[in-house]
Amino acid sequence: MKENDWIKQLEQLHFSAVHVCHYFSNPGAVQRRIWKRFAICRVIAGKGSLSMDNIVHTVSQDEWFLLKPGMHVEFQTDMEAPVRYQIILFSCVTLTRRKNAWHTEAFDLPVTGKLNVPSNTRDIQEMMDTLMSGKHSFTSLEKTRRKHLLHQLLIQLMMHVNEATPPVAGMDLALDYMTHQYMEDIRIDQMARVAGLSVNHFIRTFKRQLNMTPIEYILKLRMAKAKQLLFSSDKIKDIAEQVGYKDEHYFSRVFKKNEGIAPTLYMKNKVNRIATLYYGLDDYVITLGLRPVSALSYGQRVARHVAIPALQAHSHQGLILDSFNQNYDDLRRVQPDLIITSDRLEPNDSLHRIAPTTMLEHTNHFGERLLYMADIMGRTEQAVQWIEQHAELSRVLRGRIQSRWGKQSVMFIRVTSHFYRMYGLNNQTGALLYDDLGFYLPRDFPEQQWAVESKVCDLQLYDADHVFVMVDPTEEARAQLGQLQRSSAWLALKAVQEGHVYNAGDIFFKTLGPTGRMWAMRYVAEQLGVTLR
């Protein structure tokens, strides 16, 4: 961000809350949390280490740190010299005026982490002292004064940081080097040289500040990555090489000594607490006979979520996460062994600091995905059972639908706040309707398109014998549905005229999981009067 840009942002800041605190940490104490507010921290005395979003810094007297909401923070204080620090916690937004109206926007600091503030900046030191010495009970005027002083402190910090960037401390350089090169053949003398210390001094300093030796720190990084890679079809030899071991047998011995089990058995025997962070992934885990410790909430996705008994019995005790609020404090507390997420979600590096995390590529080929996961987790029998049951259900329902209706076309339409979307072959509803149940796409629908966003007037291009309609759970989407249902284009559709329009309910999300997909197969068939009885 250019200097003029961040100065303008700072000028537009509005503070809603400011709190000041003075802390004394216990010797050797370790604190972990996901940060919830902005914070300015000044170290008064002592030593330690501070990890912010997996970037480790040493901590010592007269150093400054700037933290922002969402940061994963781990703080460890020295056994011999526990840290004392001052901290200002605050909440703020940028306030701008456009078209005669005021607008608030989230604020993002141009610099975070350890600040390279020169030690001779008396103005900054005095501002901090004034803020820390204030009263705990404030009049409105005093609160305003404190916010103004904090505003000035932020501006001064940013200006001093921008003016001069002193060299990074030696231990910080060594930590950064180890974090990014742990898979290489790193020697102690290399790390000591990066830190600018003798080997013995480096080892003693490292142990005092991080409560572990440099070798133990590298081992910790390697084992964390290895556990992530074990949720894959990679050979142990390949995994060993990726985390810095040329000999797979030596890697296996090190892994077993560290984790208490051989890497070949780790996923099958030790990974029981699995957190899932996308729709349907909890279903996969349950279908394989395990109970996930977390799943995403459907609350903001569908108007009404219908529970599937086979899934509900296993998942009701797990943690339900809000898909729109990525605060993972609760997830950290349930201590998962493994986190499984999807490439349909934005990558989130903070998850790796909670547990080994694997991202699965989305697929509509459930049998292949289930076998892939089952092979890794030692659950092949459960996967084969689902594949056989799914094939039989598909055979029976396809036959009965064909017998009752003959050759029929179906369209799945989603009504949102802003558009109408019709889904084709290459998505979960396509796999359900056209692969599992044997329906056909409308004749003119482009087969290579996974979906088409359309205007009301274009609906007749994709006229079908049957239409399933999903409506997003918003007032705007319901208004869009009303507009659609009143349109002449809608009323002219064959399915509308013959009464073959059905509520899709929540099958759009249910169909992302194997057990949910079989439930959705029965649901669709029942809407057309076809049952298994």
Short mmCIF file of C-alpha atoms in Angstrom, two decimals:
data_model
loop_
_atom_site.label_atom_id
_atom_site.label_comp_id
_atom_site.label_asym_id
_atom_site.label_seq_id
_atom_site.Cartn_x
_atom_site.Cartn_y
_atom_site.Cartn_z
CA MET A 1 0.00 0.00 0.00
CA LYS A 2 1.35 3.44 -0.96
CA GLU A 3 2.10 5.93 1.83
CA ASN A 4 -0.63 8.35 0.74
CA ASP A 5 -3.19 5.53 0.76
CA TRP A 6 -2.52 4.33 4.29
CA ILE A 7 -2.28 7.89 5.64
CA LYS A 8 -5.71 8.57 4.15
CA GLN A 9 -7.06 5.37 5.73
CA LEU A 10 -5.64 6.33 9.11
CA GLU A 11 -7.25 9.77 8.84
CA GLN A 12 -10.64 8.11 8.29
CA LEU A 13 -10.42 5.86 11.34
CA HIS A 14 -13.28 5.74 13.84
CA PHE A 15 -12.61 3.98 17.17
CA SER A 16 -15.51 2.23 18.89
CA ALA A 17 -13.63 0.86 21.92
CA VAL A 18 -10.20 1.27 23.54
CA HIS A 19 -8.84 -0.74 26.49
CA VAL A 20 -5.37 -0.64 28.06
CA CYS A 21 -3.78 -3.44 30.10
CA HIS A 22 -0.50 -4.25 31.83
CA TYR A 23 0.47 -7.95 31.96
CA PHE A 24 2.99 -10.04 33.89
CA SER A 25 3.47 -13.49 32.32
CA ASN A 26 4.37 -16.63 34.27
CA PRO A 27 7.83 -18.16 33.63
CA GLY A 28 7.68 -20.63 30.72
CA ALA A 29 3.94 -20.06 30.19
CA VAL A 30 2.45 -20.76 26.74
CA GLN A 31 -0.69 -18.95 25.56
CA ARG A 32 -2.58 -19.71 22.32
CA ARG A 33 -5.53 -17.84 20.89
CA ILE A 34 -7.12 -16.42 17.78
CA TRP A 35 -6.92 -12.65 18.13
CA LYS A 36 -10.25 -10.83 18.12
CA ARG A 37 -9.30 -7.13 18.19
CA PHE A 38 -6.54 -4.85 17.02
CA ALA A 39 -3.71 -4.50 19.52
CA ILE A 40 -0.54 -2.47 20.06
CA CYS A 41 1.90 -4.21 22.38
CA ARG A 42 5.10 -2.85 23.96
CA VAL A 43 7.46 -5.20 25.80
CA ILE A 44 8.64 -3.70 29.10
CA ALA A 45 10.96 -6.49 30.24
CA GLY A 46 11.81 -10.15 29.76
CA LYS A 47 12.25 -12.48 26.80
CA GLY A 48 10.22 -15.03 24.88
CA SER A 49 8.86 -15.94 21.47
CA LEU A 50 5.70 -14.89 19.65
CA SER A 51 4.20 -16.75 16.69
CA MET A 52 1.71 -14.81 14.57
CA ASP A 53 0.10 -16.72 11.71
CA ASN A 54 2.95 -19.21 11.79
CA ILE A 55 5.66 -16.52 11.64
CA VAL A 56 7.83 -16.81 14.76
CA HIS A 57 9.51 -13.75 16.33
CA THR A 58 11.76 -13.41 19.32
CA VAL A 59 10.49 -11.07 22.05
CA SER A 60 12.67 -8.78 24.15
CA GLN A 61 12.61 -5.45 26.00
CA ASP A 62 11.51 -2.28 24.14
CA GLU A 63 10.09 -4.19 21.17
CA TRP A 64 6.71 -3.31 19.65
CA PHE A 65 4.13 -5.59 18.05
CA LEU A 66 0.97 -4.83 16.10
CA LEU A 67 -1.77 -7.49 15.91
CA LYS A 68 -5.04 -7.62 13.99
CA PRO A 69 -8.27 -9.66 14.30
CA GLY A 70 -8.11 -13.22 12.99
CA MET A 71 -4.41 -13.71 13.70
CA HIS A 72 -3.42 -17.06 15.22
CA VAL A 73 -1.14 -16.11 18.10
CA GLU A 74 1.07 -18.32 20.27
CA PHE A 75 3.14 -16.62 22.97
CA GLN A 76 5.80 -18.33 25.07
CA THR A 77 7.73 -16.53 27.79
CA ASP A 78 11.27 -17.26 28.96
CA MET A 79 11.75 -19.49 32.02
CA GLU A 80 14.38 -17.21 33.52
CA ALA A 81 13.14 -13.82 32.31
CA PRO A 82 9.30 -13.82 32.06
CA VAL A 83 7.85 -11.10 29.89
CA ARG A 84 6.10 -7.96 31.14
CA TYR A 85 4.22 -6.01 28.52
CA GLN A 86 1.71 -3.24 27.94
CA ILE A 87 -1.10 -3.69 25.46
CA ILE A 88 -3.78 -1.47 23.95
CA LEU A 89 -6.81 -3.32 22.60
CA PHE A 90 -9.07 -1.45 20.21
CA SER A 91 -11.85 -1.84 17.65
CA CYS A 92 -12.16 0.48 14.67
CA VAL A 93 -13.55 1.00 11.17
CA THR A 94 -12.90 3.49 8.40
CA LEU A 95 -15.64 6.08 8.01
CA THR A 96 -16.16 7.64 4.57
CA ARG A 97 -18.77 9.92 3.06
CA ARG A 98 -20.13 9.12 -0.40
CA LYS A 99 -23.21 10.54 -2.12
CA ASN A 100 -24.28 12.46 1.00
CA ALA A 101 -24.21 9.32 3.16
CA TRP A 102 -21.70 7.91 5.64
CA HIS A 103 -20.31 4.41 5.05
CA THR A 104 -18.24 2.14 7.29
CA GLU A 105 -15.66 -0.30 5.98
CA ALA A 106 -13.38 -2.81 7.63
CA PHE A 107 -9.92 -1.45 8.40
CA ASP A 108 -6.73 -3.32 7.61
CA LEU A 109 -3.38 -2.17 8.96
CA PRO A 110 -0.63 -1.60 6.37
CA VAL A 111 1.91 -3.27 8.71
CA THR A 112 1.49 -6.00 11.34
CA GLY A 113 3.78 -8.23 13.39
CA LYS A 114 7.01 -7.03 14.97
CA LEU A 115 7.52 -3.31 14.31
CA ASN A 116 10.98 -1.99 13.63
CA VAL A 117 10.57 1.10 15.80
CA PRO A 118 13.83 2.96 16.58
CA SER A 119 14.63 2.92 20.30
CA ASN A 120 15.14 6.70 20.45
CA THR A 121 11.57 7.66 19.51
CA ARG A 122 10.62 9.57 22.67
CA ASP A 123 7.34 10.86 21.24
CA ILE A 124 6.01 7.32 20.76
CA GLN A 125 7.22 6.18 24.18
CA GLU A 126 5.55 9.18 25.84
CA MET A 127 2.24 8.62 24.03
CA MET A 128 2.19 5.01 25.19
CA ASP A 129 3.04 6.03 28.76
CA THR A 130 0.22 8.60 28.74
CA LEU A 131 -2.28 6.03 27.47
CA MET A 132 -1.20 3.45 30.06
CA SER A 133 -1.31 5.91 32.97
CA GLY A 134 -4.90 7.00 32.34
CA LYS A 135 -7.78 6.37 34.70
CA HIS A 136 -9.93 3.23 34.49
CA SER A 137 -13.15 5.23 34.76
CA PHE A 138 -13.66 7.83 32.06
CA THR A 139 -15.92 10.71 31.30
CA SER A 140 -17.00 11.09 27.68
CA LEU A 141 -14.34 13.76 27.23
CA GLU A 142 -11.60 11.51 28.60
CA LYS A 143 -12.73 8.63 26.35
CA THR A 144 -12.56 10.93 23.34
CA ARG A 145 -9.09 12.11 24.39
CA ARG A 146 -7.88 8.52 24.71
CA LYS A 147 -9.16 7.65 21.21
CA HIS A 148 -7.48 10.76 19.82
CA LEU A 149 -4.19 9.84 21.51
CA LEU A 150 -4.40 6.27 20.17
CA HIS A 151 -5.04 7.68 16.71
CA GLN A 152 -1.89 9.81 16.97
CA LEU A 153 0.12 6.84 18.27
CA LEU A 154 -0.92 4.68 15.31
CA ILE A 155 0.04 7.40 12.84
CA GLN A 156 3.43 7.89 14.52
CA LEU A 157 4.12 4.15 14.59
CA MET A 158 3.34 3.81 10.90
CA MET A 159 5.48 6.82 10.02
CA HIS A 160 8.49 5.61 12.00
CA VAL A 161 8.17 2.09 10.61
CA ASN A 162 7.98 3.51 7.09
CA GLU A 163 10.96 5.85 7.56
CA ALA A 164 13.49 3.27 8.66
CA THR A 165 13.58 -0.50 8.55
CA PRO A 166 16.45 -1.70 10.72
CA PRO A 167 17.91 -5.14 10.03
CA VAL A 168 15.93 -8.11 11.32
CA ALA A 169 17.32 -9.59 14.55
CA GLY A 170 19.57 -12.60 14.10
CA MET A 171 17.33 -15.10 15.90
CA ASP A 172 14.34 -13.97 13.84
CA LEU A 173 16.34 -14.56 10.66
CA ALA A 174 17.25 -18.05 11.88
CA LEU A 175 13.63 -18.87 12.74
CA ASP A 176 12.43 -17.68 9.36
CA TYR A 177 15.14 -19.72 7.66
CA MET A 178 14.19 -22.88 9.56
CA THR A 179 10.45 -22.40 8.93
CA HIS A 180 10.93 -22.23 5.17
CA GLN A 181 13.86 -24.64 4.75
CA TYR A 182 13.00 -27.42 7.24
CA MET A 183 12.78 -29.96 4.39
CA GLU A 184 16.43 -29.32 3.49
CA ASP A 185 19.52 -30.83 5.13
CA ILE A 186 20.00 -28.00 7.65
CA ARG A 187 23.01 -28.03 9.97
CA ILE A 188 23.29 -26.30 13.34
CA ASP A 189 26.30 -24.28 12.22
CA GLN A 190 24.26 -22.95 9.26
CA MET A 191 21.49 -21.76 11.56
CA ALA A 192 23.96 -20.23 14.01
CA ARG A 193 25.65 -18.40 11.14
CA VAL A 194 22.30 -16.98 9.98
CA ALA A 195 21.65 -15.78 13.55
CA GLY A 196 25.15 -14.28 13.80
CA LEU A 197 26.01 -16.35 16.89
CA SER A 198 28.41 -19.09 17.85
CA VAL A 199 26.94 -22.61 17.78
CA ASN A 200 26.84 -22.96 21.58
CA HIS A 201 25.42 -19.47 22.09
CA PHE A 202 22.79 -20.10 19.40
CA ILE A 203 21.64 -23.40 20.97
CA ARG A 204 21.44 -21.90 24.48
CA THR A 205 19.56 -18.80 23.27
CA PHE A 206 17.16 -20.85 21.16
CA LYS A 207 16.40 -23.26 24.01
CA ARG A 208 15.83 -20.41 26.46
CA GLN A 209 13.48 -18.48 24.17
CA LEU A 210 11.49 -21.35 22.58
CA ASN A 211 11.83 -24.00 25.30
CA MET A 212 13.13 -26.51 22.73
CA THR A 213 16.35 -27.09 20.82
CA PRO A 214 16.74 -26.09 17.16
CA ILE A 215 16.69 -29.77 16.16
CA GLU A 216 13.45 -30.32 18.11
CA TYR A 217 11.93 -27.29 16.36
CA ILE A 218 12.81 -28.65 12.90
CA LEU A 219 11.46 -32.07 13.90
CA LYS A 220 8.19 -30.44 14.98
CA LEU A 221 7.85 -28.74 11.57
CA ARG A 222 8.68 -31.95 9.70
CA MET A 223 6.24 -34.12 11.64
CA ALA A 224 3.39 -31.61 11.18
CA LYS A 225 3.92 -31.64 7.41
CA ALA A 226 4.29 -35.43 7.31
CA LYS A 227 0.95 -35.93 9.08
CA GLN A 228 -0.70 -33.69 6.50
CA LEU A 229 0.88 -35.60 3.59
CA LEU A 230 -0.14 -39.00 5.01
CA PHE A 231 -3.73 -38.22 4.01
CA SER A 232 -2.87 -38.97 0.39
CA SER A 233 -1.96 -41.86 -1.87
CA ASP A 234 1.72 -40.81 -1.82
CA LYS A 235 4.23 -43.51 -0.97
CA ILE A 236 6.09 -43.27 2.34
CA LYS A 237 9.33 -42.84 0.37
CA ASP A 238 7.92 -39.73 -1.36
CA ILE A 239 6.54 -38.27 1.88
CA ALA A 240 9.90 -38.81 3.60
CA GLU A 241 11.68 -36.90 0.84
CA GLN A 242 9.17 -34.04 0.97
CA VAL A 243 9.86 -33.45 4.67
CA GLY A 244 13.64 -33.75 4.52
CA TYR A 245 14.50 -37.46 4.90
CA LYS A 246 16.39 -39.27 2.14
CA ASP A 247 15.95 -42.67 3.82
CA GLU A 248 12.31 -43.75 4.21
CA HIS A 249 13.23 -46.30 6.90
CA TYR A 250 14.94 -43.66 9.00
CA PHE A 251 11.91 -41.40 8.52
CA SER A 252 9.62 -44.22 9.69
CA ARG A 253 11.74 -44.74 12.82
CA VAL A 254 11.75 -41.02 13.62
CA PHE A 255 8.00 -40.75 13.01
CA LYS A 256 7.23 -43.75 15.22
CA LYS A 257 9.44 -42.44 18.02
CA ASN A 258 7.73 -39.05 17.84
CA GLU A 259 4.10 -40.16 17.30
CA GLY A 260 4.11 -43.61 18.89
CA ILE A 261 3.00 -45.36 15.69
CA ALA A 262 4.44 -46.14 12.26
CA PRO A 263 3.50 -43.70 9.47
CA THR A 264 1.83 -46.51 7.50
CA LEU A 265 -0.61 -47.04 10.39
CA TYR A 266 -1.04 -43.43 11.49
CA MET A 267 -4.19 -42.62 9.48
CA LYS A 268 -5.75 -46.02 10.08
CA ASN A 269 -5.19 -46.32 13.82
CA LYS A 270 -4.48 -42.92 15.36
CA VAL A 271 -6.59 -40.40 13.44
CA ASN A 272 -10.03 -40.61 15.01
CA ARG A 273 -10.97 -36.98 15.63
CA ILE A 274 -11.63 -35.63 12.13
CA ALA A 275 -12.94 -32.10 11.58
CA THR A 276 -14.73 -31.42 8.29
CA LEU A 277 -15.00 -27.94 6.80
CA TYR A 278 -17.21 -28.27 3.76
CA TYR A 279 -20.69 -29.54 3.03
CA GLY A 280 -20.82 -33.29 2.46
CA LEU A 281 -17.38 -34.04 3.91
CA ASP A 282 -18.92 -34.88 7.28
CA ASP A 283 -21.20 -37.27 5.36
CA TYR A 284 -18.16 -39.02 3.83
CA VAL A 285 -16.57 -39.49 7.25
CA ILE A 286 -19.81 -40.85 8.76
CA THR A 287 -20.40 -43.16 5.79
CA LEU A 288 -16.95 -44.63 6.48
CA GLY A 289 -18.00 -45.41 10.06
CA LEU A 290 -16.35 -42.51 11.90
CA ARG A 291 -17.83 -39.58 13.79
CA PRO A 292 -16.59 -36.12 12.72
CA VAL A 293 -15.87 -33.62 15.49
CA SER A 294 -17.11 -30.72 13.35
CA ALA A 295 -19.31 -29.91 10.35
CA LEU A 296 -20.56 -26.76 8.62
CA SER A 297 -23.96 -25.34 9.52
CA TYR A 298 -26.71 -25.28 6.88
CA GLY A 299 -28.44 -22.45 8.75
CA GLN A 300 -27.60 -19.65 6.32
CA ARG A 301 -27.67 -21.83 3.21
CA VAL A 302 -31.16 -23.30 3.08
CA ALA A 303 -34.60 -22.23 4.28
CA ARG A 304 -35.15 -25.57 6.01
CA HIS A 305 -32.65 -28.34 6.61
CA VAL A 306 -34.13 -31.82 6.93
CA ALA A 307 -31.96 -34.11 9.05
CA ILE A 308 -31.09 -37.57 7.73
CA PRO A 309 -31.40 -40.09 10.60
CA ALA A 310 -28.35 -42.10 9.49
CA LEU A 311 -26.23 -38.94 9.68
CA GLN A 312 -27.95 -37.22 12.59
CA ALA A 313 -27.21 -40.11 14.94
CA HIS A 314 -23.47 -39.56 14.43
CA SER A 315 -23.17 -35.82 13.97
CA HIS A 316 -25.44 -34.16 16.53
CA GLN A 317 -22.74 -34.14 19.21
CA GLY A 318 -20.10 -32.54 16.99
CA LEU A 319 -19.19 -28.87 16.68
CA ILE A 320 -21.32 -26.97 14.15
CA LEU A 321 -19.36 -24.17 12.47
CA ASP A 322 -20.72 -21.03 10.81
CA SER A 323 -19.57 -21.08 7.17
CA PHE A 324 -19.74 -17.26 6.99
CA ASN A 325 -17.61 -16.60 10.08
CA GLN A 326 -14.19 -18.20 9.92
CA ASN A 327 -13.34 -17.91 13.60
CA TYR A 328 -11.83 -21.22 14.55
CA ASP A 329 -11.41 -20.78 18.32
CA ASP A 330 -14.03 -23.48 18.95
CA LEU A 331 -12.39 -25.80 16.43
CA ARG A 332 -9.06 -25.46 18.23
CA ARG A 333 -10.77 -26.40 21.48
CA VAL A 334 -12.10 -29.73 20.14
CA GLN A 335 -8.50 -30.73 19.26
CA PRO A 336 -8.95 -32.57 15.96
CA ASP A 337 -6.33 -35.03 14.72
CA LEU A 338 -7.03 -34.03 11.11
CA ILE A 339 -8.94 -31.29 9.27
CA ILE A 340 -10.47 -32.07 5.87
CA THR A 341 -11.56 -29.17 3.68
CA SER A 342 -12.45 -28.63 0.02
CA ASP A 343 -10.95 -26.72 -2.88
CA ARG A 344 -14.35 -25.01 -3.12
CA LEU A 345 -13.35 -22.95 -0.08
CA GLU A 346 -10.67 -20.27 -0.08
CA PRO A 347 -7.43 -21.74 1.36
CA ASN A 348 -6.95 -20.80 5.00
CA ASP A 349 -3.40 -21.20 6.31
CA SER A 350 -4.58 -20.73 9.89
CA LEU A 351 -6.10 -24.24 9.86
CA HIS A 352 -2.63 -25.82 9.67
CA ARG A 353 -1.87 -24.31 13.07
CA ILE A 354 -4.77 -26.23 14.60
CA ALA A 355 -4.16 -29.67 13.07
CA PRO A 356 -2.75 -31.28 9.90
CA THR A 357 -5.05 -30.10 7.11
CA THR A 358 -5.79 -31.68 3.75
CA MET A 359 -7.73 -30.06 0.91
CA LEU A 360 -9.74 -32.43 -1.29
CA GLU A 361 -10.47 -31.62 -4.90
CA HIS A 362 -14.22 -31.50 -5.52
CA THR A 363 -15.63 -34.42 -7.48
CA ASN A 364 -19.03 -35.81 -8.42
CA HIS A 365 -17.61 -39.35 -8.62
CA PHE A 366 -18.51 -40.36 -5.08
CA GLY A 367 -17.49 -44.00 -5.37
CA GLU A 368 -13.94 -43.08 -6.39
CA ARG A 369 -13.63 -40.45 -3.65
CA LEU A 370 -15.00 -42.82 -1.01
CA LEU A 371 -12.56 -45.57 -2.00
CA TYR A 372 -9.68 -43.07 -1.99
CA MET A 373 -10.49 -41.96 1.56
CA ALA A 374 -11.27 -45.50 2.70
CA ASP A 375 -7.92 -46.83 1.49
CA ILE A 376 -6.06 -44.16 3.48
CA MET A 377 -8.17 -44.64 6.62
CA GLY A 378 -8.50 -48.43 6.53
CA ARG A 379 -12.25 -48.37 5.83
CA THR A 380 -12.52 -50.16 2.48
CA GLU A 381 -15.34 -52.45 3.63
CA GLN A 382 -17.61 -49.49 4.42
CA ALA A 383 -16.85 -47.84 1.07
CA VAL A 384 -17.60 -51.00 -0.92
CA GLN A 385 -20.87 -51.43 0.99
CA TRP A 386 -22.00 -47.91 0.05
CA ILE A 387 -21.01 -48.39 -3.61
CA GLU A 388 -23.05 -51.60 -3.82
CA GLN A 389 -26.09 -50.06 -2.09
CA HIS A 390 -25.93 -46.96 -4.30
CA ALA A 391 -25.73 -49.03 -7.49
CA GLU A 392 -28.72 -51.12 -6.45
CA LEU A 393 -30.82 -48.10 -5.47
CA SER A 394 -29.98 -46.42 -8.77
CA ARG A 395 -30.96 -49.54 -10.73
CA VAL A 396 -34.31 -49.88 -8.96
CA LEU A 397 -35.31 -46.20 -9.10
CA ARG A 398 -34.25 -45.73 -12.73
CA GLY A 399 -36.34 -48.75 -13.69
CA ARG A 400 -39.43 -47.60 -11.83
CA ILE A 401 -39.19 -44.01 -13.09
CA GLN A 402 -38.81 -45.29 -16.67
CA SER A 403 -41.72 -47.68 -16.21
CA ARG A 404 -44.05 -44.96 -14.92
CA TRP A 405 -42.94 -41.92 -16.91
CA GLY A 406 -40.90 -43.11 -19.88
CA LYS A 407 -38.13 -40.85 -21.20
CA GLN A 408 -38.29 -37.58 -19.21
CA SER A 409 -36.26 -34.37 -19.06
CA VAL A 410 -35.60 -32.53 -15.79
CA MET A 411 -34.21 -29.10 -14.93
CA PHE A 412 -32.85 -27.93 -11.56
CA ILE A 413 -33.25 -24.17 -11.03
CA ARG A 414 -31.78 -22.14 -8.18
CA VAL A 415 -33.36 -18.77 -7.37
CA THR A 416 -30.98 -16.34 -5.65
CA SER A 417 -31.20 -12.67 -4.71
CA HIS A 418 -29.70 -11.66 -8.06
CA PHE A 419 -30.13 -14.38 -10.67
CA TYR A 420 -31.77 -17.59 -11.85
CA ARG A 421 -29.28 -20.42 -12.32
CA MET A 422 -30.01 -23.67 -14.16
CA TYR A 423 -27.69 -26.59 -13.48
CA GLY A 424 -26.34 -29.00 -16.08
CA LEU A 425 -24.48 -32.31 -16.04
CA ASN A 426 -21.19 -31.42 -14.36
CA ASN A 427 -22.22 -30.77 -10.76
CA GLN A 428 -23.80 -32.62 -7.86
CA THR A 429 -27.41 -32.16 -9.05
CA GLY A 430 -26.39 -33.36 -12.51
CA ALA A 431 -24.88 -36.52 -11.02
CA LEU A 432 -28.09 -37.05 -9.04
CA LEU A 433 -30.68 -36.39 -11.76
CA TYR A 434 -28.95 -37.58 -14.92
CA ASP A 435 -26.48 -40.25 -13.72
CA ASP A 436 -28.28 -41.80 -10.75
CA LEU A 437 -31.91 -41.47 -11.85
CA GLY A 438 -31.63 -41.53 -15.64
CA PHE A 439 -33.37 -38.26 -16.52
CA TYR A 440 -32.33 -36.19 -19.53
CA LEU A 441 -31.20 -32.60 -19.90
CA PRO A 442 -33.51 -30.27 -21.84
CA ARG A 443 -32.62 -30.60 -25.51
CA ASP A 444 -31.01 -27.18 -26.00
CA PHE A 445 -29.05 -27.01 -22.74
CA PRO A 446 -25.28 -26.73 -23.46
CA GLU A 447 -23.93 -30.06 -22.19
CA GLN A 448 -20.44 -28.75 -21.41
CA GLN A 449 -21.75 -25.99 -19.13
CA TRP A 450 -22.00 -26.90 -15.45
CA ALA A 451 -24.64 -24.17 -15.07
CA VAL A 452 -26.28 -21.32 -16.97
CA GLU A 453 -27.48 -18.04 -15.48
CA SER A 454 -30.55 -16.90 -17.33
CA LYS A 455 -33.12 -14.16 -17.57
CA VAL A 456 -36.79 -14.99 -17.17
CA CYS A 457 -37.42 -14.47 -20.87
CA ASP A 458 -34.87 -17.20 -21.74
CA LEU A 459 -36.44 -19.96 -19.65
CA GLN A 460 -38.28 -21.51 -22.58
CA LEU A 461 -34.95 -22.32 -24.21
CA TYR A 462 -34.54 -25.02 -21.57
CA ASP A 463 -38.13 -26.26 -21.26
CA ALA A 464 -38.30 -29.59 -19.38
CA ASP A 465 -40.90 -32.19 -18.40
CA HIS A 466 -40.13 -31.65 -14.70
CA VAL A 467 -38.59 -28.73 -12.80
CA PHE A 468 -37.05 -28.75 -9.30
CA VAL A 469 -36.76 -25.29 -7.74
CA MET A 470 -34.40 -24.27 -4.93
CA VAL A 471 -34.80 -20.83 -3.33
CA ASP A 472 -32.04 -19.19 -1.29
CA PRO A 473 -33.14 -18.26 2.28
CA THR A 474 -33.36 -14.48 1.76
CA GLU A 475 -36.23 -12.03 1.31
CA GLU A 476 -34.70 -10.90 -1.99
CA ALA A 477 -34.63 -14.47 -3.33
CA ARG A 478 -38.25 -15.02 -2.33
CA ALA A 479 -39.16 -11.80 -4.13
CA GLN A 480 -37.29 -13.07 -7.20
CA LEU A 481 -39.29 -16.31 -7.01
CA GLY A 482 -42.55 -14.35 -6.91
CA GLN A 483 -41.47 -12.35 -9.95
CA LEU A 484 -40.57 -15.58 -11.75
CA GLN A 485 -43.88 -17.27 -10.96
CA ARG A 486 -45.87 -14.28 -12.27
CA SER A 487 -43.98 -14.09 -15.55
CA SER A 488 -45.51 -15.22 -18.84
CA ALA A 489 -42.32 -17.15 -19.67
CA TRP A 490 -42.69 -19.24 -16.50
CA LEU A 491 -46.41 -19.84 -17.02
CA ALA A 492 -45.69 -21.07 -20.56
CA LEU A 493 -43.32 -23.84 -19.39
CA LYS A 494 -44.57 -27.39 -19.93
CA ALA A 495 -43.73 -28.46 -16.37
CA VAL A 496 -45.68 -25.51 -14.93
CA GLN A 497 -48.75 -26.17 -17.07
CA GLU A 498 -48.77 -29.87 -16.18
CA GLY A 499 -48.12 -29.37 -12.45
CA HIS A 500 -44.66 -30.94 -12.52
CA VAL A 501 -42.80 -28.29 -10.52
CA TYR A 502 -41.33 -29.48 -7.21
CA ASN A 503 -39.66 -27.98 -4.16
CA ALA A 504 -35.99 -29.00 -4.24
CA GLY A 505 -35.67 -28.42 -0.49
CA ASP A 506 -32.05 -28.80 0.62
CA ILE A 507 -30.98 -31.56 -1.79
CA PHE A 508 -28.50 -29.17 -3.45
CA PHE A 509 -26.26 -29.45 -0.36
CA LYS A 510 -27.32 -32.93 0.77
CA THR A 511 -26.19 -34.36 -2.56
CA LEU A 512 -22.58 -33.35 -1.78
CA GLY A 513 -22.26 -36.37 0.53
CA PRO A 514 -22.73 -40.10 -0.23
CA THR A 515 -25.47 -40.87 2.30
CA GLY A 516 -27.18 -37.57 1.50
CA ARG A 517 -27.05 -38.44 -2.20
CA MET A 518 -28.96 -41.68 -1.64
CA TRP A 519 -31.51 -39.78 0.47
CA ALA A 520 -31.90 -37.25 -2.36
CA MET A 521 -32.42 -40.05 -4.90
CA ARG A 522 -35.41 -41.29 -2.90
CA TYR A 523 -36.70 -37.73 -2.38
CA VAL A 524 -36.68 -36.89 -6.10
CA ALA A 525 -38.34 -40.20 -6.99
CA GLU A 526 -41.06 -39.66 -4.36
CA GLN A 527 -41.88 -36.21 -5.82
CA LEU A 528 -42.69 -38.04 -9.06
CA GLY A 529 -44.78 -40.64 -7.24
CA VAL A 530 -42.14 -43.39 -7.33
CA THR A 531 -41.29 -45.23 -4.11
CA LEU A 532 -39.42 -48.37 -3.07
CA ARG A 533 -42.49 -49.98 -1.53
#
